[in-house]
């Protein structure tokens, strides 16, 4: 595993506390960790679809980082270098290479 493959800086964020009166999810995000990562955009294919007359395009990618405990699918990823997108975790994280790396899929976060 080459250290040069992790060439982008990302930050993991988790949802903030829920509204105490209504129990609805909070609108704030709290930082969890900043790490080096490899971010590879999904190859173009049938990434556009039409739903109820609206054209939808997926902006998806795969992310690899060194293994780290505490990363869950309810978090989001903020690219600090590169395209500087905010991405929601849609698949994983999966432990690969004998628990030396985490791999997960992400898509552009929509509000």
Tab-separated table of N, CA, C and O in Angstrom:
chain	number	residue	atom	x	y	z
A	1	UNK	N	0.847	-1.167	0.000
A	1	UNK	CA	0.000	0.000	0.000
A	1	UNK	C	0.895	1.234	0.000
A	1	UNK	O	1.698	1.434	0.884
A	2	UNK	N	0.744	2.058	-0.998
A	2	UNK	CA	1.569	3.249	-1.142
A	2	UNK	C	0.901	4.450	-0.479
A	2	UNK	O	-0.294	4.674	-0.630
A	3	UNK	N	1.699	5.213	0.237
A	3	UNK	CA	1.167	6.419	0.876
A	3	UNK	C	0.769	7.459	-0.160
A	3	UNK	O	-0.040	8.332	0.112
A	4	UNK	N	1.329	7.368	-1.372
A	4	UNK	CA	1.031	8.353	-2.406
A	4	UNK	C	-0.369	8.204	-2.984
A	4	UNK	O	-0.862	9.101	-3.629
A	5	UNK	N	-1.018	7.060	-2.745
A	5	UNK	CA	-2.361	6.903	-3.303
A	5	UNK	C	-3.392	7.747	-2.565
A	5	UNK	O	-4.425	8.073	-3.097
A	6	UNK	N	-3.126	8.105	-1.328
A	6	UNK	CA	-4.016	8.984	-0.564
A	6	UNK	C	-3.597	10.419	-0.839
A	6	UNK	O	-2.724	10.966	-0.185
A	7	UNK	N	-4.224	11.040	-1.825
A	7	UNK	CA	-3.759	12.344	-2.287
A	7	UNK	C	-4.759	13.474	-2.081
A	7	UNK	O	-4.547	14.575	-2.556
A	8	UNK	N	-5.862	13.199	-1.394
A	8	UNK	CA	-6.849	14.243	-1.140
A	8	UNK	C	-7.190	14.279	0.339
A	8	UNK	O	-7.192	13.257	1.015
A	9	UNK	N	-7.512	15.462	0.813
A	9	UNK	CA	-7.866	15.640	2.219
A	9	UNK	C	-9.392	15.701	2.315
A	9	UNK	O	-10.040	16.436	1.556
A	10	UNK	N	-9.974	14.912	3.234
A	10	UNK	CA	-11.424	14.926	3.446
A	10	UNK	C	-11.714	15.066	4.936
A	10	UNK	O	-10.849	14.817	5.773
A	11	UNK	N	-12.945	15.472	5.229
A	11	UNK	CA	-13.394	15.572	6.618
A	11	UNK	C	-14.696	14.781	6.752
A	11	UNK	O	-15.595	14.900	5.934
A	12	UNK	N	-14.771	13.973	7.795
A	12	UNK	CA	-16.010	13.278	8.128
A	12	UNK	C	-16.787	14.147	9.101
A	12	UNK	O	-16.211	14.725	10.022
A	13	UNK	N	-18.101	14.232	8.888
A	13	UNK	CA	-18.975	14.988	9.780
A	13	UNK	C	-20.164	14.110	10.156
A	13	UNK	O	-20.634	13.314	9.350
A	14	UNK	N	-20.626	14.251	11.397
A	14	UNK	CA	-21.801	13.503	11.854
A	14	UNK	C	-22.928	14.491	12.127
A	14	UNK	O	-22.680	15.671	12.389
A	15	UNK	N	-24.179	14.020	12.080
A	15	UNK	CA	-25.307	14.918	12.349
A	15	UNK	C	-25.239	15.471	13.765
A	15	UNK	O	-24.833	14.782	14.697
A	16	UNK	N	-25.639	16.719	13.910
A	16	UNK	CA	-25.681	17.355	15.217
A	16	UNK	C	-26.841	16.831	16.045
A	16	UNK	O	-27.607	15.963	15.601
A	17	UNK	N	-26.998	17.345	17.238
A	17	UNK	CA	-28.058	16.853	18.124
A	17	UNK	C	-29.455	17.151	17.567
A	17	UNK	O	-29.663	18.127	16.854
A	18	UNK	N	-30.388	16.282	17.932
A	18	UNK	CA	-31.778	16.453	17.502
A	18	UNK	C	-32.428	17.589	18.286
A	18	UNK	O	-32.001	17.934	19.388
A	19	UNK	N	-33.469	18.157	17.711
A	19	UNK	CA	-34.226	19.207	18.380
A	19	UNK	C	-34.840	18.633	19.652
A	19	UNK	O	-35.582	17.647	19.592
A	20	UNK	N	-34.562	19.209	20.811
A	20	UNK	CA	-35.047	18.619	22.061
A	20	UNK	C	-36.574	18.659	22.215
A	20	UNK	O	-37.148	17.819	22.891
A	21	UNK	N	-37.232	19.621	21.582
A	21	UNK	CA	-38.683	19.735	21.723
A	21	UNK	C	-39.444	18.769	20.828
A	21	UNK	O	-40.475	18.223	21.222
A	22	UNK	N	-38.942	18.579	19.602
A	22	UNK	CA	-39.685	17.787	18.637
A	22	UNK	C	-38.997	16.483	18.248
A	22	UNK	O	-39.599	15.634	17.605
A	23	UNK	N	-37.730	16.328	18.569
A	23	UNK	CA	-36.996	15.117	18.221
A	23	UNK	C	-36.604	15.023	16.760
A	23	UNK	O	-36.164	13.979	16.297
A	24	UNK	N	-36.775	16.105	16.009
A	24	UNK	CA	-36.399	16.103	14.599
A	24	UNK	C	-34.885	16.241	14.475
A	24	UNK	O	-34.228	16.807	15.347
A	25	UNK	N	-34.314	15.723	13.376
A	25	UNK	CA	-32.862	15.819	13.198
A	25	UNK	C	-32.401	17.269	13.179
A	25	UNK	O	-33.096	18.149	12.657
A	26	UNK	N	-31.239	17.504	13.753
A	26	UNK	CA	-30.672	18.851	13.769
A	26	UNK	C	-30.168	19.254	12.398
A	26	UNK	O	-29.951	18.417	11.528
A	27	UNK	N	-29.994	20.536	12.192
A	27	UNK	CA	-29.526	21.030	10.897
A	27	UNK	C	-28.023	21.268	10.884
A	27	UNK	O	-27.483	21.674	9.872
A	28	UNK	N	-27.352	21.010	11.994
A	28	UNK	CA	-25.916	21.239	12.057
A	28	UNK	C	-25.161	19.923	11.898
A	28	UNK	O	-25.694	18.843	12.171
A	29	UNK	N	-23.921	20.021	11.463
A	29	UNK	CA	-23.033	18.875	11.308
A	29	UNK	C	-21.794	19.127	12.146
A	29	UNK	O	-21.247	20.227	12.153
A	30	UNK	N	-21.344	18.104	12.850
A	30	UNK	CA	-20.194	18.218	13.730
A	30	UNK	C	-19.014	17.461	13.141
A	30	UNK	O	-19.164	16.311	12.696
A	31	UNK	N	-17.820	18.072	13.127
A	31	UNK	CA	-16.648	17.385	12.563
A	31	UNK	C	-16.254	16.178	13.405
A	31	UNK	O	-16.339	16.208	14.630
A	32	UNK	N	-15.840	15.109	12.723
A	32	UNK	CA	-15.392	13.886	13.390
A	32	UNK	C	-13.888	13.714	13.216
A	32	UNK	O	-13.174	13.525	14.186
A	33	UNK	N	-13.414	13.798	11.971
A	33	UNK	CA	-11.990	13.597	11.703
A	33	UNK	C	-11.637	14.131	10.324
A	33	UNK	O	-12.476	14.143	9.423
A	34	UNK	N	-10.395	14.565	10.172
A	34	UNK	CA	-9.841	14.921	8.870
A	34	UNK	C	-8.766	13.909	8.550
A	34	UNK	O	-7.891	13.647	9.380
A	35	UNK	N	-8.850	13.311	7.349
A	35	UNK	CA	-7.919	12.256	6.966
A	35	UNK	C	-7.514	12.429	5.500
A	35	UNK	O	-8.158	13.137	4.743
A	36	UNK	N	-6.439	11.722	5.135
A	36	UNK	CA	-6.031	11.633	3.731
A	36	UNK	C	-6.806	10.492	3.099
A	36	UNK	O	-7.047	9.463	3.731
A	37	UNK	N	-7.211	10.672	1.846
A	37	UNK	CA	-8.045	9.686	1.170
A	37	UNK	C	-7.731	9.634	-0.319
A	37	UNK	O	-7.106	10.539	-0.872
A	38	UNK	N	-8.195	8.560	-0.931
A	38	UNK	CA	-8.214	8.460	-2.392
A	38	UNK	C	-9.677	8.545	-2.789
A	38	UNK	O	-10.504	7.761	-2.305
A	39	UNK	N	-10.021	9.504	-3.631
A	39	UNK	CA	-11.394	9.695	-4.095
A	39	UNK	C	-11.394	9.491	-5.601
A	39	UNK	O	-10.693	10.185	-6.332
A	40	UNK	N	-12.180	8.520	-6.054
A	40	UNK	CA	-12.252	8.206	-7.479
A	40	UNK	C	-13.691	8.337	-7.940
A	40	UNK	O	-14.573	7.623	-7.455
A	41	UNK	N	-13.944	9.257	-8.863
A	41	UNK	CA	-15.294	9.454	-9.378
A	41	UNK	C	-15.775	8.208	-10.102
A	41	UNK	O	-14.982	7.480	-10.717
A	42	UNK	N	-17.076	7.966	-10.041
A	42	UNK	CA	-17.678	6.830	-10.741
A	42	UNK	C	-17.549	7.047	-12.239
A	42	UNK	O	-17.662	8.171	-12.737
A	43	UNK	N	-17.301	5.972	-12.925
A	43	UNK	CA	-17.160	6.052	-14.384
A	43	UNK	C	-18.518	6.355	-15.002
A	43	UNK	O	-19.545	5.899	-14.511
A	44	UNK	N	-18.527	7.137	-16.078
A	44	UNK	CA	-19.807	7.477	-16.693
A	44	UNK	C	-20.498	6.236	-17.261
A	44	UNK	O	-19.876	5.403	-17.890
A	45	UNK	N	-21.751	6.119	-16.963
A	45	UNK	CA	-22.572	5.036	-17.514
A	45	UNK	C	-24.000	5.538	-17.496
A	45	UNK	O	-24.241	6.701	-17.783
A	46	UNK	N	-24.894	4.733	-17.080
A	46	UNK	CA	-26.283	5.164	-17.004
A	46	UNK	C	-26.502	5.915	-15.710
A	46	UNK	O	-27.279	5.514	-14.858
A	47	UNK	N	-25.809	7.033	-15.561
A	47	UNK	CA	-25.864	7.776	-14.303
A	47	UNK	C	-26.962	8.830	-14.301
A	47	UNK	O	-27.127	9.535	-13.336
A	48	UNK	N	-27.690	8.943	-15.403
A	48	UNK	CA	-28.818	9.868	-15.433
A	48	UNK	C	-30.101	9.071	-15.517
A	48	UNK	O	-30.168	8.040	-16.162
A	49	UNK	N	-31.121	9.556	-14.859
A	49	UNK	CA	-32.419	8.889	-14.914
A	49	UNK	C	-33.507	9.952	-14.916
A	49	UNK	O	-33.265	11.112	-14.618
A	50	UNK	N	-34.695	9.533	-15.258
A	50	UNK	CA	-35.835	10.433	-15.245
A	50	UNK	C	-36.863	9.882	-14.282
A	50	UNK	O	-37.256	8.723	-14.381
A	51	UNK	N	-37.268	10.709	-13.337
A	51	UNK	CA	-38.275	10.316	-12.357
A	51	UNK	C	-39.350	11.382	-12.317
A	51	UNK	O	-39.069	12.539	-12.040
A	52	UNK	N	-40.573	11.002	-12.607
A	52	UNK	CA	-41.719	11.921	-12.583
A	52	UNK	C	-41.442	13.170	-13.423
A	52	UNK	O	-41.772	14.276	-13.028
A	53	UNK	N	-40.802	12.981	-14.567
A	53	UNK	CA	-40.542	14.090	-15.474
A	53	UNK	C	-39.318	14.921	-15.123
A	53	UNK	O	-38.981	15.846	-15.830
A	54	UNK	N	-38.635	14.590	-14.030
A	54	UNK	CA	-37.427	15.330	-13.656
A	54	UNK	C	-36.197	14.532	-14.062
A	54	UNK	O	-36.131	13.325	-13.855
A	55	UNK	N	-35.229	15.197	-14.621
A	55	UNK	CA	-33.983	14.530	-14.993
A	55	UNK	C	-33.032	14.592	-13.812
A	55	UNK	O	-32.718	15.665	-13.311
A	56	UNK	N	-32.588	13.425	-13.355
A	56	UNK	CA	-31.702	13.330	-12.207
A	56	UNK	C	-30.353	12.786	-12.649
A	56	UNK	O	-30.286	11.826	-13.407
A	57	UNK	N	-29.271	13.389	-12.175
A	57	UNK	CA	-27.931	12.916	-12.479
A	57	UNK	C	-27.225	12.562	-11.183
A	57	UNK	O	-27.305	13.290	-10.205
A	58	UNK	N	-26.536	11.428	-11.179
A	58	UNK	CA	-25.776	11.001	-10.005
A	58	UNK	C	-24.365	11.535	-10.099
A	58	UNK	O	-23.723	11.412	-11.121
A	59	UNK	N	-23.895	12.104	-9.026
A	59	UNK	CA	-22.502	12.527	-8.916
A	59	UNK	C	-21.898	11.641	-7.837
A	59	UNK	O	-21.908	11.978	-6.661
A	60	UNK	N	-21.439	10.452	-8.239
A	60	UNK	CA	-21.005	9.439	-7.287
A	60	UNK	C	-19.502	9.231	-7.355
A	60	UNK	O	-18.857	9.548	-8.358
A	61	UNK	N	-18.952	8.683	-6.267
A	61	UNK	CA	-17.521	8.391	-6.199
A	61	UNK	C	-17.294	7.253	-5.221
A	61	UNK	O	-18.186	6.894	-4.436
A	62	UNK	N	-16.102	6.671	-5.272
A	62	UNK	CA	-15.658	5.686	-4.295
A	62	UNK	C	-14.510	6.294	-3.516
A	62	UNK	O	-13.646	6.965	-4.094
A	63	UNK	N	-14.499	6.084	-2.201
A	63	UNK	CA	-13.481	6.678	-1.326
A	63	UNK	C	-12.771	5.551	-0.572
A	63	UNK	O	-13.413	4.626	-0.095
A	64	UNK	N	-11.442	5.662	-0.488
A	64	UNK	CA	-10.632	4.749	0.302
A	64	UNK	C	-9.841	5.566	1.319
A	64	UNK	O	-9.294	6.620	0.980
A	65	UNK	N	-9.774	5.075	2.552
A	65	UNK	CA	-8.949	5.691	3.587
A	65	UNK	C	-8.246	4.575	4.362
A	65	UNK	O	-8.638	3.409	4.266
A	66	UNK	N	-7.235	4.945	5.130
A	66	UNK	CA	-6.642	3.969	6.043
A	66	UNK	C	-7.700	3.584	7.073
A	66	UNK	O	-8.537	4.398	7.437
A	67	UNK	N	-7.631	2.348	7.575
A	67	UNK	CA	-8.659	1.855	8.493
A	67	UNK	C	-8.776	2.762	9.711
A	67	UNK	O	-7.782	3.225	10.261
A	68	UNK	N	-10.014	3.008	10.092
A	68	UNK	CA	-10.299	3.862	11.243
A	68	UNK	C	-11.630	3.436	11.832
A	68	UNK	O	-12.599	3.253	11.113
A	69	UNK	N	-11.671	3.285	13.156
A	69	UNK	CA	-12.923	2.957	13.839
A	69	UNK	C	-13.831	4.178	13.881
A	69	UNK	O	-13.358	5.314	13.862
A	70	UNK	N	-15.131	3.935	13.976
A	70	UNK	CA	-16.078	5.016	14.225
A	70	UNK	C	-16.687	5.661	13.003
A	70	UNK	O	-17.496	6.573	13.128
A	71	UNK	N	-16.329	5.232	11.796
A	71	UNK	CA	-16.929	5.795	10.584
A	71	UNK	C	-18.195	5.003	10.290
A	71	UNK	O	-18.162	3.780	10.176
A	72	UNK	N	-19.332	5.700	10.175
A	72	UNK	CA	-20.615	5.042	9.939
A	72	UNK	C	-21.321	5.647	8.733
A	72	UNK	O	-20.964	6.739	8.278
A	73	UNK	N	-22.333	4.962	8.251
A	73	UNK	CA	-23.024	5.398	7.036
A	73	UNK	C	-23.934	6.599	7.251
A	73	UNK	O	-24.427	7.175	6.276
A	74	UNK	N	-24.173	7.022	8.494
A	74	UNK	CA	-25.000	8.216	8.702
A	74	UNK	C	-24.172	9.497	8.654
A	74	UNK	O	-24.712	10.594	8.794
A	75	UNK	N	-22.881	9.373	8.429
A	75	UNK	CA	-22.006	10.547	8.334
A	75	UNK	C	-21.965	11.063	6.900
A	75	UNK	O	-22.510	10.444	5.988
A	76	UNK	N	-21.319	12.191	6.735
A	76	UNK	CA	-21.091	12.712	5.392
A	76	UNK	C	-19.615	13.052	5.245
A	76	UNK	O	-18.879	13.164	6.221
A	77	UNK	N	-19.188	13.211	3.993
A	77	UNK	CA	-17.792	13.492	3.659
A	77	UNK	C	-17.732	14.860	2.995
A	77	UNK	O	-18.511	15.161	2.092
A	78	UNK	N	-16.798	15.689	3.447
A	78	UNK	CA	-16.560	16.995	2.827
A	78	UNK	C	-15.162	16.953	2.221
A	78	UNK	O	-14.186	16.702	2.928
A	79	UNK	N	-15.084	17.145	0.911
A	79	UNK	CA	-13.775	17.188	0.245
A	79	UNK	C	-13.138	18.548	0.529
A	79	UNK	O	-13.718	19.585	0.216
A	80	UNK	N	-11.961	18.532	1.106
A	80	UNK	CA	-11.253	19.769	1.413
A	80	UNK	C	-10.303	20.163	0.295
A	80	UNK	O	-9.883	21.314	0.206
A	81	UNK	N	-9.933	19.210	-0.560
A	81	UNK	CA	-9.129	19.472	-1.750
A	81	UNK	C	-9.853	18.852	-2.931
A	81	UNK	O	-10.838	18.137	-2.765
A	82	UNK	N	-9.385	19.091	-4.111
A	82	UNK	CA	-10.038	18.512	-5.289
A	82	UNK	C	-11.303	19.274	-5.641
A	82	UNK	O	-11.315	20.498	-5.703
A	83	UNK	N	-12.417	18.559	-5.823
A	83	UNK	CA	-13.665	19.180	-6.275
A	83	UNK	C	-14.428	19.906	-5.179
A	83	UNK	O	-15.384	20.615	-5.451
A	84	UNK	N	-14.056	19.700	-3.928
A	84	UNK	CA	-14.653	20.395	-2.778
A	84	UNK	C	-16.170	20.221	-2.715
A	84	UNK	O	-16.923	21.167	-2.554
A	85	UNK	N	-16.602	18.974	-2.812
A	85	UNK	CA	-18.027	18.646	-2.729
A	85	UNK	C	-18.372	18.185	-1.322
A	85	UNK	O	-17.502	17.807	-0.550
A	86	UNK	N	-19.650	18.199	-1.020
A	86	UNK	CA	-20.169	17.585	0.198
A	86	UNK	C	-20.908	16.339	-0.244
A	86	UNK	O	-21.820	16.407	-1.068
A	87	UNK	N	-20.503	15.172	0.283
A	87	UNK	CA	-20.991	13.890	-0.196
A	87	UNK	C	-21.593	13.075	0.937
A	87	UNK	O	-21.031	13.013	2.030
A	88	UNK	N	-22.716	12.432	0.685
A	88	UNK	CA	-23.302	11.544	1.690
A	88	UNK	C	-22.813	10.122	1.425
A	88	UNK	O	-22.631	9.717	0.278
A	89	UNK	N	-22.594	9.362	2.482
A	89	UNK	CA	-22.143	7.980	2.355
A	89	UNK	C	-23.349	7.120	2.001
A	89	UNK	O	-24.330	7.089	2.728
A	90	UNK	N	-23.271	6.436	0.852
A	90	UNK	CA	-24.397	5.635	0.380
A	90	UNK	C	-24.140	4.139	0.458
A	90	UNK	O	-25.075	3.356	0.400
A	91	UNK	N	-22.903	3.727	0.580
A	91	UNK	CA	-22.579	2.305	0.671
A	91	UNK	C	-21.333	2.087	1.504
A	91	UNK	O	-20.341	2.767	1.338
A	92	UNK	N	-21.425	1.147	2.431
A	92	UNK	CA	-20.276	0.856	3.286
A	92	UNK	C	-20.392	1.617	4.578
A	92	UNK	O	-21.479	2.030	4.956
A	93	UNK	N	-19.340	1.799	5.294
A	93	UNK	CA	-17.959	1.481	4.936
A	93	UNK	C	-17.660	-0.012	5.061
A	93	UNK	O	-18.203	-0.689	5.925
A	94	UNK	N	-16.800	-0.497	4.171
A	94	UNK	CA	-16.388	-1.890	4.183
A	94	UNK	C	-14.904	-1.963	4.501
A	94	UNK	O	-14.108	-1.195	3.963
A	95	UNK	N	-14.547	-2.887	5.366
A	95	UNK	CA	-13.158	-3.116	5.728
A	95	UNK	C	-12.524	-4.009	4.670
A	95	UNK	O	-13.042	-5.083	4.372
A	96	UNK	N	-11.408	-3.565	4.080
A	96	UNK	CA	-10.740	-4.351	3.039
A	96	UNK	C	-9.256	-4.470	3.361
A	96	UNK	O	-8.738	-3.780	4.238
A	97	UNK	N	-8.587	-5.336	2.629
A	97	UNK	CA	-7.144	-5.560	2.780
A	97	UNK	C	-6.762	-5.897	4.217
A	97	UNK	O	-5.834	-5.310	4.780
A	98	UNK	N	-7.485	-6.815	4.826
A	98	UNK	CA	-7.150	-7.237	6.176
A	98	UNK	C	-7.264	-6.130	7.203
A	98	UNK	O	-6.411	-5.981	8.061
A	99	UNK	N	-8.304	-5.352	7.117
A	99	UNK	CA	-8.571	-4.214	8.008
A	99	UNK	C	-7.469	-3.161	7.967
A	99	UNK	O	-7.188	-2.500	8.948
A	100	UNK	N	-6.872	-2.994	6.798
A	100	UNK	CA	-5.902	-1.912	6.634
A	100	UNK	C	-6.542	-0.690	5.987
A	100	UNK	O	-6.004	0.409	6.076
A	101	UNK	N	-7.691	-0.897	5.318
A	101	UNK	CA	-8.362	0.201	4.624
A	101	UNK	C	-9.870	0.113	4.817
A	101	UNK	O	-10.409	-0.956	5.083
A	102	UNK	N	-10.530	1.251	4.649
A	102	UNK	CA	-11.983	1.319	4.557
A	102	UNK	C	-12.333	1.793	3.160
A	102	UNK	O	-11.677	2.691	2.616
A	103	UNK	N	-13.368	1.215	2.601
A	103	UNK	CA	-13.854	1.625	1.280
A	103	UNK	C	-15.340	1.888	1.388
A	103	UNK	O	-16.066	1.146	2.046
A	104	UNK	N	-15.793	2.973	0.774
A	104	UNK	CA	-17.225	3.260	0.768
A	104	UNK	C	-17.568	4.092	-0.455
A	104	UNK	O	-16.703	4.705	-1.069
A	105	UNK	N	-18.856	4.050	-0.808
A	105	UNK	CA	-19.335	4.845	-1.935
A	105	UNK	C	-20.058	6.071	-1.400
A	105	UNK	O	-20.661	6.041	-0.323
A	106	UNK	N	-19.967	7.138	-2.155
A	106	UNK	CA	-20.575	8.408	-1.771
A	106	UNK	C	-21.294	9.024	-2.959
A	106	UNK	O	-20.992	8.704	-4.103
A	107	UNK	N	-22.252	9.887	-2.674
A	107	UNK	CA	-22.944	10.663	-3.708
A	107	UNK	C	-23.065	12.090	-3.242
A	107	UNK	O	-23.056	12.361	-2.033
A	108	UNK	N	-23.199	12.990	-4.190
A	108	UNK	CA	-23.313	14.398	-3.843
A	108	UNK	C	-24.482	14.590	-2.900
A	108	UNK	O	-25.581	14.108	-3.124
A	109	UNK	N	-24.226	15.302	-1.819
A	109	UNK	CA	-25.221	15.525	-0.767
A	109	UNK	C	-26.228	16.557	-1.231
A	109	UNK	O	-25.860	17.619	-1.722
A	110	UNK	N	-27.506	16.235	-1.116
A	110	UNK	CA	-28.536	17.206	-1.465
A	110	UNK	C	-29.321	17.538	-0.214
A	110	UNK	O	-29.603	16.688	0.606
A	111	UNK	N	-29.678	18.799	-0.092
A	111	UNK	CA	-30.362	19.285	1.102
A	111	UNK	C	-31.850	19.054	0.994
A	111	UNK	O	-32.443	19.158	-0.004
